PDB file of C-alpha atoms and ligand atoms in Angstrom:
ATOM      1  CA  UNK A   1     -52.988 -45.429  24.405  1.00 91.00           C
ATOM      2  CA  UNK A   2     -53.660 -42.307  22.222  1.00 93.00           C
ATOM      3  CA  UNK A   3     -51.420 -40.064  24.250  1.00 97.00           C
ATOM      4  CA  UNK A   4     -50.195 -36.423  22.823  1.00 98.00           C
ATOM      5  CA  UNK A   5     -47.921 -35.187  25.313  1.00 98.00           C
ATOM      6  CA  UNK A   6     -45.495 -37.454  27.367  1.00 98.00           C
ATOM      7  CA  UNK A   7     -43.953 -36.918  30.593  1.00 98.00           C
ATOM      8  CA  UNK A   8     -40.578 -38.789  31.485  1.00 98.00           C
ATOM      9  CA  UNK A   9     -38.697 -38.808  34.989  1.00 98.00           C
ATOM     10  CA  UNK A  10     -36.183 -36.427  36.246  1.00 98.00           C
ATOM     11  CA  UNK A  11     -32.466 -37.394  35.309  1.00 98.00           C
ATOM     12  CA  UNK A  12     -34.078 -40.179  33.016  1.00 98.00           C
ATOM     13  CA  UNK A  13     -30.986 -40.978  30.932  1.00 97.00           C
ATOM     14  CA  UNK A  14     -28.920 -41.487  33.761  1.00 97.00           C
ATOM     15  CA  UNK A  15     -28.924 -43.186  37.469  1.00 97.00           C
ATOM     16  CA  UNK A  16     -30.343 -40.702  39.791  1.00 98.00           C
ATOM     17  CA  UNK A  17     -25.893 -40.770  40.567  1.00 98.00           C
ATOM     18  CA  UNK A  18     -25.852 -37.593  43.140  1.00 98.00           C
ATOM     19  CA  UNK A  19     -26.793 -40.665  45.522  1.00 97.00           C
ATOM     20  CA  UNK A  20     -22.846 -41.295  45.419  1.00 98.00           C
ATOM     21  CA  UNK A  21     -19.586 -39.101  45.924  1.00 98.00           C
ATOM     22  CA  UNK A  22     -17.106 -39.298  42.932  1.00 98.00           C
ATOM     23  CA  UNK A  23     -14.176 -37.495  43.675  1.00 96.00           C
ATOM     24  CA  UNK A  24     -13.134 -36.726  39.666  1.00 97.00           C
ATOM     25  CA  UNK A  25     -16.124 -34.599  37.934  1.00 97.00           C
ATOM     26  CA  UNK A  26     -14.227 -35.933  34.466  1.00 97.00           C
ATOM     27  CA  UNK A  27     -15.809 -38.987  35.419  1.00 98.00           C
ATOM     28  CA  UNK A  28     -19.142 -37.736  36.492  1.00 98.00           C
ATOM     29  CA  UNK A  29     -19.257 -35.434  33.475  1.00 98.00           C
ATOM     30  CA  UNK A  30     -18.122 -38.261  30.933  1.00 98.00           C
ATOM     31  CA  UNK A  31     -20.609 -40.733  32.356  1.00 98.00           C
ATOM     32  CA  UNK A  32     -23.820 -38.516  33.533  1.00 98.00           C
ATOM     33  CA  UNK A  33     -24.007 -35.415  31.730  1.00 98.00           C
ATOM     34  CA  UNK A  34     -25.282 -34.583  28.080  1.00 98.00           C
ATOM     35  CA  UNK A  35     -23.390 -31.667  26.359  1.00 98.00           C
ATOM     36  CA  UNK A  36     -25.234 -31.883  23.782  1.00 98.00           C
ATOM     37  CA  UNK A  37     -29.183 -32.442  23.528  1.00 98.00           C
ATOM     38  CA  UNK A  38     -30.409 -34.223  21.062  1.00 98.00           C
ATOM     39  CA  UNK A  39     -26.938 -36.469  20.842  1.00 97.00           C
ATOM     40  CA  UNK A  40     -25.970 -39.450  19.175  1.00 97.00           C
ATOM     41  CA  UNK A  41     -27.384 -41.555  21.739  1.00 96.00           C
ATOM     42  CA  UNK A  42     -30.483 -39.509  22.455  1.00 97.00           C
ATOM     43  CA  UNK A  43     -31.615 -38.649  18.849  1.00 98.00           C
ATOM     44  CA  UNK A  44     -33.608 -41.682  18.543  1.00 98.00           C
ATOM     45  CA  UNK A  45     -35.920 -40.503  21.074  1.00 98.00           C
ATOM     46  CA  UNK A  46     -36.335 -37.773  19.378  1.00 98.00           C
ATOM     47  CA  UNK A  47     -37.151 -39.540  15.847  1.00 98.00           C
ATOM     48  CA  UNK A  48     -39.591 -41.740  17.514  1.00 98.00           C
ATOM     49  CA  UNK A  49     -41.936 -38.811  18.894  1.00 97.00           C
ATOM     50  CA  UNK A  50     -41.560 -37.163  15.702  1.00 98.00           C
ATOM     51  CA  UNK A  51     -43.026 -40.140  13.702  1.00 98.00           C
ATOM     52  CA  UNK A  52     -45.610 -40.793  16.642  1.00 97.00           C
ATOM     53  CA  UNK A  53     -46.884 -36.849  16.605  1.00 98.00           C
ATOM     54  CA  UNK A  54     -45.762 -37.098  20.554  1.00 98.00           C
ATOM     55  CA  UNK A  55     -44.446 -34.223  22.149  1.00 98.00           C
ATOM     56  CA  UNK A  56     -42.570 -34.777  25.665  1.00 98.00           C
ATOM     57  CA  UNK A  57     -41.065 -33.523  28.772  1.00 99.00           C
ATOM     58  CA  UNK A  58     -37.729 -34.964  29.529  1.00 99.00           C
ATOM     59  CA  UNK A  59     -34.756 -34.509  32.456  1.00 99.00           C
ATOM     60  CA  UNK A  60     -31.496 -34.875  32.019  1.00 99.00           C
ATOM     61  CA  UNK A  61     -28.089 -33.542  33.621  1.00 98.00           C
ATOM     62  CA  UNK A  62     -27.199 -30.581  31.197  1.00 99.00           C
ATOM     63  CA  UNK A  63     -22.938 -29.425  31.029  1.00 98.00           C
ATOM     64  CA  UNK A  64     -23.023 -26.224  28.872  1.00 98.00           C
ATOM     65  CA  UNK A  65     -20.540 -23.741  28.921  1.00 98.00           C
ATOM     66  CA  UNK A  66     -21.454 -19.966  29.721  1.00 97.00           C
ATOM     67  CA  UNK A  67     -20.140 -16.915  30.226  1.00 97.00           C
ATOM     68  CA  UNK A  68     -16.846 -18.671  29.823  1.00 97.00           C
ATOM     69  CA  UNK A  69     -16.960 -21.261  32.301  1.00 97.00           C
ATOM     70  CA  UNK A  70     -18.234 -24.945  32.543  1.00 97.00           C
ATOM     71  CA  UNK A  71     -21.918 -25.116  33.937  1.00 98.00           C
ATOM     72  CA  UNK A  72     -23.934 -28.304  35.490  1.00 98.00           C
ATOM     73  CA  UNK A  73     -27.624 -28.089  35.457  1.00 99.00           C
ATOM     74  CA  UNK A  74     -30.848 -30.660  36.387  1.00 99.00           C
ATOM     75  CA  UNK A  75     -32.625 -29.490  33.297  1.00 99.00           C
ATOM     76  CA  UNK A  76     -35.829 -30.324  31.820  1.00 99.00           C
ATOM     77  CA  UNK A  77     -37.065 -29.868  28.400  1.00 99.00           C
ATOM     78  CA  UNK A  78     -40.397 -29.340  26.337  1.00 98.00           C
ATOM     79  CA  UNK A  79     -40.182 -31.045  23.031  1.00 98.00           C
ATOM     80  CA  UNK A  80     -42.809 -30.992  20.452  1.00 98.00           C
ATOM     81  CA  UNK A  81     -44.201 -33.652  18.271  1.00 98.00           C
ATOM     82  CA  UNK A  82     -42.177 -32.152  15.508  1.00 97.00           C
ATOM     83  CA  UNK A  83     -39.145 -32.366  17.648  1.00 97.00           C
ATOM     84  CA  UNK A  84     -37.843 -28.961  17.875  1.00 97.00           C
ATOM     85  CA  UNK A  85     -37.035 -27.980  21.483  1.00 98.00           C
ATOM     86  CA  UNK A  86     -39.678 -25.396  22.815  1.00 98.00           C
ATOM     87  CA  UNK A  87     -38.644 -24.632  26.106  1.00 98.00           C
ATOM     88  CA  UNK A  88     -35.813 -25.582  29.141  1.00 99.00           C
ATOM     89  CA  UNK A  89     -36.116 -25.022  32.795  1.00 99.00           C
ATOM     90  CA  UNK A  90     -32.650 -25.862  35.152  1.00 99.00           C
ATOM     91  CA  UNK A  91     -33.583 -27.056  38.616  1.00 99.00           C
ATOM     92  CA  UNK A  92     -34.152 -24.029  40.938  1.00 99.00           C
ATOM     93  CA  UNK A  93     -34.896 -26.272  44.258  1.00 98.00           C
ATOM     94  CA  UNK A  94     -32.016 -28.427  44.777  1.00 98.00           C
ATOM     95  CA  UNK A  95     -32.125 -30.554  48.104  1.00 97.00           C
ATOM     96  CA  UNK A  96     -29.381 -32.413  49.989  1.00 96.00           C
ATOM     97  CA  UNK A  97     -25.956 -31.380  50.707  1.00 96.00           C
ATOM     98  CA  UNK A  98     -22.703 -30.627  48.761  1.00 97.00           C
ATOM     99  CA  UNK A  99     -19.830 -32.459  51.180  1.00 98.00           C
ATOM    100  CA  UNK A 100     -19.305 -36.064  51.684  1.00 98.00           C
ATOM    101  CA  UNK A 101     -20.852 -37.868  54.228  1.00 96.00           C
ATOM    102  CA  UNK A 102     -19.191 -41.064  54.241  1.00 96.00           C
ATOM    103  CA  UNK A 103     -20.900 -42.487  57.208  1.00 95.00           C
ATOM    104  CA  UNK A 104     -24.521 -42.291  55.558  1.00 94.00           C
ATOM    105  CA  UNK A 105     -26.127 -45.270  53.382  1.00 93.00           C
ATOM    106  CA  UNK A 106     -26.068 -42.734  50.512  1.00 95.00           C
ATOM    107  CA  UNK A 107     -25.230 -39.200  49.945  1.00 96.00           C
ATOM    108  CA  UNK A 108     -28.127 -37.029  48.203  1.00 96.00           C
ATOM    109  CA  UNK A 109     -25.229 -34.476  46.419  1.00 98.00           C
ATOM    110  CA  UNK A 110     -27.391 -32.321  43.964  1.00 98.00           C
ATOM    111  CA  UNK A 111     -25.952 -29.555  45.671  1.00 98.00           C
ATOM    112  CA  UNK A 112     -22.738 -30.343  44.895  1.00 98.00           C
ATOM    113  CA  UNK A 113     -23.026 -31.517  41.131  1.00 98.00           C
ATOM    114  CA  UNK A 114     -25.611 -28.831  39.740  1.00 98.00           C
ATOM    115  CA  UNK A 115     -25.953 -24.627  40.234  1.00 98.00           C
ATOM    116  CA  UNK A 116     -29.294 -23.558  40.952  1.00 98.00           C
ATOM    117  CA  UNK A 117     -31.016 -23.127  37.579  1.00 98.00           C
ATOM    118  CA  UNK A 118     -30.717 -20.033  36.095  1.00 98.00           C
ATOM    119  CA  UNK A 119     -33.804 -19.741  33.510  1.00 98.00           C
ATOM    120  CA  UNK A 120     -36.709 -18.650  36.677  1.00 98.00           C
ATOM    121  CA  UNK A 121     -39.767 -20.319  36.732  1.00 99.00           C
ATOM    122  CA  UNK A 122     -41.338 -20.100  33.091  1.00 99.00           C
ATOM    123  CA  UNK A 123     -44.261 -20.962  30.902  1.00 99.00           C
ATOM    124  CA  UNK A 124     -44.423 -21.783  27.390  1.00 99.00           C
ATOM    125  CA  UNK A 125     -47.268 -22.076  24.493  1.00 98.00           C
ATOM    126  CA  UNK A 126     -46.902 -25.910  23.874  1.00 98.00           C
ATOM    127  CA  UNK A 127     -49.036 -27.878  21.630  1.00 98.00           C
ATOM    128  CA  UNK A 128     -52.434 -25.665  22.380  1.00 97.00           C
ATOM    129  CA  UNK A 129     -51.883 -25.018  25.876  1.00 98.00           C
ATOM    130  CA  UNK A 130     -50.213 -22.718  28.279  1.00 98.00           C
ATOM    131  CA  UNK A 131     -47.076 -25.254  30.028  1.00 98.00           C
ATOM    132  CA  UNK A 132     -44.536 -24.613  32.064  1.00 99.00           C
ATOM    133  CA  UNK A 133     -42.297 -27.058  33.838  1.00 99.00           C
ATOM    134  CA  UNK A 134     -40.636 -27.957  37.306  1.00 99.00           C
ATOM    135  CA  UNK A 135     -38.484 -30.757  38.719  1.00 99.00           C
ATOM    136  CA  UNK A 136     -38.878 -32.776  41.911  1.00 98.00           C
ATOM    137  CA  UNK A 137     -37.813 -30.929  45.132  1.00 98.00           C
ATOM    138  CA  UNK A 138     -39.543 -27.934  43.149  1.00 98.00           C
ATOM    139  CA  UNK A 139     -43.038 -29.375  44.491  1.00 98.00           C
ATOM    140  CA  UNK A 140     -42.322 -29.191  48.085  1.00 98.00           C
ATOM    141  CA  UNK A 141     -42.022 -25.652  47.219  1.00 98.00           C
ATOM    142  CA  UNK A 142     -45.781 -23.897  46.475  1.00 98.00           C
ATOM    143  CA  UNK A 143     -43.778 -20.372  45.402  1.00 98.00           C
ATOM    144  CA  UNK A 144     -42.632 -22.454  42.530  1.00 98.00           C
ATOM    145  CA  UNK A 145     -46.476 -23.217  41.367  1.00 98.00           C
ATOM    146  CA  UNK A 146     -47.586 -19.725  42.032  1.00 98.00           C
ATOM    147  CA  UNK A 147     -45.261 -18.397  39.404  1.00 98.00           C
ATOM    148  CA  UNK A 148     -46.112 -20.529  36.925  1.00 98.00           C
ATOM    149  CA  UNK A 149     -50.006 -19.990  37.877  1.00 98.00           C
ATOM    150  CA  UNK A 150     -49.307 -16.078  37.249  1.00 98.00           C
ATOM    151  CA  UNK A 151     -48.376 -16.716  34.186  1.00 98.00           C
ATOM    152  CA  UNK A 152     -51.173 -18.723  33.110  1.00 98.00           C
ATOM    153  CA  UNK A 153     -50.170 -22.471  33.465  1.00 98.00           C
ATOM    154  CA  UNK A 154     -52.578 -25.093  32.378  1.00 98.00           C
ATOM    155  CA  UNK A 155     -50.746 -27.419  32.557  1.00 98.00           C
ATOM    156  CA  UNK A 156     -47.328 -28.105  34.772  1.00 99.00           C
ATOM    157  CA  UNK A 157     -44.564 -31.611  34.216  1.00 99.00           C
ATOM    158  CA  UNK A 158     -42.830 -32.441  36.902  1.00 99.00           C
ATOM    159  CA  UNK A 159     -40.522 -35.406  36.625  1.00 99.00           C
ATOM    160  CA  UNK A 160     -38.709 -36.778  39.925  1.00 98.00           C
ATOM    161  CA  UNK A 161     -36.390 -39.410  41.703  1.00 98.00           C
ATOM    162  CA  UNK A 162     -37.548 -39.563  45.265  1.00 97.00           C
ATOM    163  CA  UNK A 163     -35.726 -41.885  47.513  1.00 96.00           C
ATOM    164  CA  UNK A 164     -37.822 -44.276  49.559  1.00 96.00           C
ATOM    165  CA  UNK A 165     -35.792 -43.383  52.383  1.00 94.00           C
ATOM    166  CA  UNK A 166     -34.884 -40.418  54.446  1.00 91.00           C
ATOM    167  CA  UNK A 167     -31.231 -40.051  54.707  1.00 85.00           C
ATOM    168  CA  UNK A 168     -31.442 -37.624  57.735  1.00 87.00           C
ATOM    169  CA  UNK A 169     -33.825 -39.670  60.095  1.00 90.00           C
ATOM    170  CA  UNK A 170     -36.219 -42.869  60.263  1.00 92.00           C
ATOM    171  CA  UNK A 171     -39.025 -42.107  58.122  1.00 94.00           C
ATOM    172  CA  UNK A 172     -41.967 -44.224  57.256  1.00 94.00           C
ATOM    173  CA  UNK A 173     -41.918 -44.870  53.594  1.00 90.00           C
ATOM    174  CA  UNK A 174     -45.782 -44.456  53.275  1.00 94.00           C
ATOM    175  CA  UNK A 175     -45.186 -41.043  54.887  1.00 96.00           C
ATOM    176  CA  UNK A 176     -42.806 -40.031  52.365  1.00 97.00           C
ATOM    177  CA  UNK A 177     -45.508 -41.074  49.660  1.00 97.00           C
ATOM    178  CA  UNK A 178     -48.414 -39.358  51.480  1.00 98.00           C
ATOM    179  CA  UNK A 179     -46.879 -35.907  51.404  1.00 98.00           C
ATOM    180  CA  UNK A 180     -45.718 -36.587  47.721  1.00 98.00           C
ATOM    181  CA  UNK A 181     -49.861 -37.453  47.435  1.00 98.00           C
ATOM    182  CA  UNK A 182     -50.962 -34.497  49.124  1.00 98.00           C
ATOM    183  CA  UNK A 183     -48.213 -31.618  47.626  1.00 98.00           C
ATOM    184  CA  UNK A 184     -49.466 -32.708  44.295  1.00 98.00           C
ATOM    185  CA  UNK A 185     -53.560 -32.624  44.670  1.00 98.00           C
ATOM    186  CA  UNK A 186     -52.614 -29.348  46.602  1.00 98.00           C
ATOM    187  CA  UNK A 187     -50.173 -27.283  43.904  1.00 98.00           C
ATOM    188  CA  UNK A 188     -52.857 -28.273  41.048  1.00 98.00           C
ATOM    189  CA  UNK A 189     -56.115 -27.116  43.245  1.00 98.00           C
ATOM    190  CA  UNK A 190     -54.650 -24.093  44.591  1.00 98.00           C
ATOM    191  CA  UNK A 191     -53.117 -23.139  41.036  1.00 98.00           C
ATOM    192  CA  UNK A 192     -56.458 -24.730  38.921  1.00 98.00           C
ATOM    193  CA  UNK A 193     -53.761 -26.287  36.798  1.00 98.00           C
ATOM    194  CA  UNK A 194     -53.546 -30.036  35.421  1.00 98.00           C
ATOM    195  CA  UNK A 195     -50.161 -31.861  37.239  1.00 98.00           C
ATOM    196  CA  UNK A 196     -48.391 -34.405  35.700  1.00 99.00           C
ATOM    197  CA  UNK A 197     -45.780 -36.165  37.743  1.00 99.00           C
ATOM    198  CA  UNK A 198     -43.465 -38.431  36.577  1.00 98.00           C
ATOM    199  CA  UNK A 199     -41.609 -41.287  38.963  1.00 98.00           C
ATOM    200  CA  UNK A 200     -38.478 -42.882  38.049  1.00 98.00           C
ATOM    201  CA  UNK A 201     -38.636 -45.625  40.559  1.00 97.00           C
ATOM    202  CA  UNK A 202     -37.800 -49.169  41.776  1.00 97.00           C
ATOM    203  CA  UNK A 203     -34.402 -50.001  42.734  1.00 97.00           C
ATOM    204  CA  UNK A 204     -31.643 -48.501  41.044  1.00 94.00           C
ATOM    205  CA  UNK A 205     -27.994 -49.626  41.990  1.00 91.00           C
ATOM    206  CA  UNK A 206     -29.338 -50.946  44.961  1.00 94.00           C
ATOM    207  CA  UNK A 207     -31.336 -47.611  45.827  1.00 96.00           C
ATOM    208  CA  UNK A 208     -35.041 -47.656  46.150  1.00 96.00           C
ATOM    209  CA  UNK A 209     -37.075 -44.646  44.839  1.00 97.00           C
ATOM    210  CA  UNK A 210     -40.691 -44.517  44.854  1.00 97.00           C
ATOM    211  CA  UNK A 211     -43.389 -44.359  42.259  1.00 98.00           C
ATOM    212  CA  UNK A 212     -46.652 -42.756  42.257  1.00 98.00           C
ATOM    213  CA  UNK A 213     -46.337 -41.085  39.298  1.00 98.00           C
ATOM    214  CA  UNK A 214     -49.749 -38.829  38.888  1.00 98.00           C
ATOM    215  CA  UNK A 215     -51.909 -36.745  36.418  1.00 98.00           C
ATOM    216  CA  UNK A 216     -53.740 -34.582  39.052  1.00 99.00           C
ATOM    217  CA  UNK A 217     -56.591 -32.375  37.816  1.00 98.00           C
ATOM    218  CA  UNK A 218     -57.043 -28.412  38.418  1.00 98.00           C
ATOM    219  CA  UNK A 219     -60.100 -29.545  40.998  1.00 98.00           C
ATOM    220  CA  UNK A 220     -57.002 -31.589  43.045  1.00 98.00           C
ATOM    221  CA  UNK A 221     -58.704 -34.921  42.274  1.00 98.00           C
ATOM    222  CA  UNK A 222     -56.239 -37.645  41.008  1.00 98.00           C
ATOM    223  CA  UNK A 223     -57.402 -38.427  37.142  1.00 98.00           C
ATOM    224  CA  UNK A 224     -54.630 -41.546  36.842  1.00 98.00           C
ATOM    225  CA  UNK A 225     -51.551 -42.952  39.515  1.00 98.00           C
ATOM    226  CA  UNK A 226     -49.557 -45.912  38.661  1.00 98.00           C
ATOM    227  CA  UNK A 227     -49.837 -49.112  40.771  1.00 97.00           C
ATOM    228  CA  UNK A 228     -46.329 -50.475  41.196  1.00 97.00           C
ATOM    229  CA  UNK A 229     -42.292 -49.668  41.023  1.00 97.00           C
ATOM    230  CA  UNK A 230     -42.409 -51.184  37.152  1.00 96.00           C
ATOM    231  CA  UNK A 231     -42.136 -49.626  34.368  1.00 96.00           C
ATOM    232  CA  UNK A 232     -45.782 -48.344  33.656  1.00 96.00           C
ATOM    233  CA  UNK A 233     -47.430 -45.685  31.573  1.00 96.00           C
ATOM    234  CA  UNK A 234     -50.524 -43.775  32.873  1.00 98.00           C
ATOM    235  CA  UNK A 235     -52.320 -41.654  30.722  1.00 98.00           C
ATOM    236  CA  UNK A 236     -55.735 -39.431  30.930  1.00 98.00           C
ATOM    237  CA  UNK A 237     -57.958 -37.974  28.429  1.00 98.00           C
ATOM    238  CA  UNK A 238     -57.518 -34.490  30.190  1.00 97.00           C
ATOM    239  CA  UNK A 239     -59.972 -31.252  29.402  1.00 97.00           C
ATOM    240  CA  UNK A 240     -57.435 -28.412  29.784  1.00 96.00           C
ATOM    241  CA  UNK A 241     -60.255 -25.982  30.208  1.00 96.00           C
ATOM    242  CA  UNK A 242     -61.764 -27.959  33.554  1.00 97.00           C
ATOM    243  CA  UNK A 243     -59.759 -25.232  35.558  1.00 96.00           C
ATOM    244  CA  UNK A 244     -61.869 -22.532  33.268  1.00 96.00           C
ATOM    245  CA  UNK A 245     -64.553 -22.356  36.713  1.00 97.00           C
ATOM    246  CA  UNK A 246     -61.777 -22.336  39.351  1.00 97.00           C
ATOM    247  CA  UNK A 247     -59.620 -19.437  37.823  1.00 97.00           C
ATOM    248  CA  UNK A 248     -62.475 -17.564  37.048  1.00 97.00           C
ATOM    249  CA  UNK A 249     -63.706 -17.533  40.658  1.00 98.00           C
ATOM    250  CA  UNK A 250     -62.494 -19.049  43.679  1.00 98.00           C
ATOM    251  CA  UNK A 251     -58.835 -18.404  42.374  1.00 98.00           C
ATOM    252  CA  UNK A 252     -59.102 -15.922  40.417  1.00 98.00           C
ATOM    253  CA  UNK A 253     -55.712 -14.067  41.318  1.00 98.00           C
ATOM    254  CA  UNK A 254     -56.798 -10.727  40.188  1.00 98.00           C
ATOM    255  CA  UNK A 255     -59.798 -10.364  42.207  1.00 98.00           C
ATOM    256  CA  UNK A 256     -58.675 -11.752  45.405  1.00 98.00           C
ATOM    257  CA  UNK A 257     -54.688 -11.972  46.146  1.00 98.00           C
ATOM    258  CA  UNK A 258     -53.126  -9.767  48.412  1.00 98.00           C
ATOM    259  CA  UNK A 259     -49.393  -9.300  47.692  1.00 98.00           C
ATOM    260  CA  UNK A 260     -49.411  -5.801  49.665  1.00 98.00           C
ATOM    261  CA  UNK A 261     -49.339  -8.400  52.594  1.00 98.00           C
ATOM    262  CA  UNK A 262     -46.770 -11.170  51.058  1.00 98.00           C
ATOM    263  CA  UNK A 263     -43.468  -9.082  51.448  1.00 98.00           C
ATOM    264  CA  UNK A 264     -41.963 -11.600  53.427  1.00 98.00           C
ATOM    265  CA  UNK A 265     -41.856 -14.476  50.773  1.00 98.00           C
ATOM    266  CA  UNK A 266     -39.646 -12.543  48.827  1.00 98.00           C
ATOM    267  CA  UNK A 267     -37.712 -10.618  51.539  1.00 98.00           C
ATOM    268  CA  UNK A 268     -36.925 -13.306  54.213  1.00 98.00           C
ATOM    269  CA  UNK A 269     -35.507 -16.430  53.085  1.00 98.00           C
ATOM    270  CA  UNK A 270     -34.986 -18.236  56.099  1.00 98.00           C
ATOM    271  CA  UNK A 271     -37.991 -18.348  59.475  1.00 98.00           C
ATOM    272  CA  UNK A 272     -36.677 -15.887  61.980  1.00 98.00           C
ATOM    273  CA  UNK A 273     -38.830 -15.783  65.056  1.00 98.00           C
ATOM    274  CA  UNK A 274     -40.155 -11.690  65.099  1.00 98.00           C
ATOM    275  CA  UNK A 275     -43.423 -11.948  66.933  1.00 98.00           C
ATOM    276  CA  UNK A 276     -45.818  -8.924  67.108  1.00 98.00           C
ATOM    277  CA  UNK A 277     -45.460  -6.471  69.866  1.00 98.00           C
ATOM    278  CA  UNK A 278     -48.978  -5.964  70.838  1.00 98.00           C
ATOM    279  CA  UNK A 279     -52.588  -7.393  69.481  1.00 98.00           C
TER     280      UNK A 279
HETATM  281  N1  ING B   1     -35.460 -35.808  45.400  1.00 93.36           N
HETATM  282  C1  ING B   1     -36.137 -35.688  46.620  1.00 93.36           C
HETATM  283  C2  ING B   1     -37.413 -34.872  46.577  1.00 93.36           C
HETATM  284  O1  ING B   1     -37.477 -33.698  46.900  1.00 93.36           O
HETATM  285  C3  ING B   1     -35.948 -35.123  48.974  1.00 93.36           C
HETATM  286  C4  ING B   1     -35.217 -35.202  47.681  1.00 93.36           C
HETATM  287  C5  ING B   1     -36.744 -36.168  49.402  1.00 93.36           C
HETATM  288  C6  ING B   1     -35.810 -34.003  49.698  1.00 93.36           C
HETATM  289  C7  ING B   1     -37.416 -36.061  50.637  1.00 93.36           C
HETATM  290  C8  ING B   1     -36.458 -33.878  50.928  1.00 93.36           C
HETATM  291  C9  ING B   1     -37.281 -34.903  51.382  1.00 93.36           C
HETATM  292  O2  ING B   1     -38.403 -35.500  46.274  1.00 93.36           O
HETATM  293  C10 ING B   1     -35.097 -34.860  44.493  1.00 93.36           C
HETATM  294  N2  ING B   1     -34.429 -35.330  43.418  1.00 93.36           N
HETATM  295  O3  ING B   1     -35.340 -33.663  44.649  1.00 93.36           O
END
């Protein structure tokens, strides 16, 4: 189809496996996690862009060791199409829960197998653009866009394995999909940056995770979503510089945020109820 620049899924080497509780990490480590990247296995991948001139964003459960002890991370990486490594970002938003519940259909353990990321929120020059990179949960969270969009993001990849259901209470699926719909045409509007977000879906051991994987344009419109829980590639002929208009005026940072009045964002992590004392 022509494409340049390819997005894959979060955790796209593996089973999304923080769905299940395995008491020996050996075994989670041995089976899940890539200490090395490119590897033996993955190389190939790697070759293949190379000769096709593709560059890609890719997620995978990272083990490293640092500052002298082991480290778990949901890590994404920027590859170009000469297949050197350009950038990594290690999941900052990590949803779910770190202890077993055995009496749920499935756990949702991210918490428990991966530390928050440790890299920040970062952008990178990538094959003629400004990119920077997030990973699922990250897009229910807009202070994750915003730091990318003040450091100039054109474009953002976001890959993601989003369970059809909700493991705390009865959700419609199509709810689930409509605020997966509506975070993404938001973040890119409200940030004038191009989206690309990348499904792995369809049932896996059993599980069901849903698709909609989307290139969303800086004006929020959706430029391509894919139609079923199959494999499928979607690809758009994007202009990077369609957000040129929107970050030159309506949000133009500069000119019209106020971050005098933001102090709380930072400052407060949880909602605490402190209402004024007087108009
Ligand atoms: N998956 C889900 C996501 O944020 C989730 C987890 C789903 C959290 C629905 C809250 C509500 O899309 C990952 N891998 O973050």
């Amino acid at each position: 189809m022509g494409a340049k620049f390819v997005v894959f899924p979060e955790l796209a080497f593996t089973t999304f496996f923080p769905r299940h509780w395995y008491e020996d990490l050996n075994e989670v480590d041995r089976r899940f996690f890539e200490s090395t990247m490119p590897s033996a296995e993955t190389q190939p991948l790697f070759e293949e862009a190379k000769k096709l001139g593709i560059g890609f964003y890719i997620g995978y459960a990272e083990l490293t060791q640092e500052e002298g002890r082991t480290r778990r991370f949901n890590t994404a990486i920027l590859v170009g199409p000469d297949g050197a490594i350009v950038g990594k970002y290690r999941k900052i938003h990590l949803p779910g829960h770190a202890d077993h519940k055995p009496e749920a259909a499935f756990q949702h353990l991210e918490k428990k197998y991966f530390e928050v990321g440790n890299l920040g929120f970062r952008v990178w020059r990538f094959m003629n653009t400004i990119t920077g990179m997030l990973i699922c949960n990250d897009r229910r969270w807009p202070e994750a866009f915003r730091v990318l969009a003040l450091q100039g993001a054109e474009v953002v990849a976001l890959g993601f394995n989003t369970p059809s259901e909700n493991l705390s209470y009865p959700e419609p699926p199509a709810l689930r999909v409509h605020h997966h719909l509506i975070m993404a045409q938001a973040m890119a509007f409200q940030n004038a940056t191009w989206l690309v977000e990348t499904a792995k879906c369809g049932f896996e051991d059993g599980y069901r995770m849903f698709g909609h994987s989307l290139i969303v344009a800086p004006t929020g419109e959706i430029a391509a979503k894919s139609a079923s829980e199959e494999d499928e590639v979607i690809c758009f002929n994007a202009d990077i510089d369609l957000a040129a208009d929107l970050k030159r005026t309506m949000f133009n940072f500069a000119a019209h945020r106020r971050p005098e009045h933001y102090g709380l964002i930072v400052e407060r992590v949880g909602a605490e109820v402190t209402p004024a004392k007087g108009p």
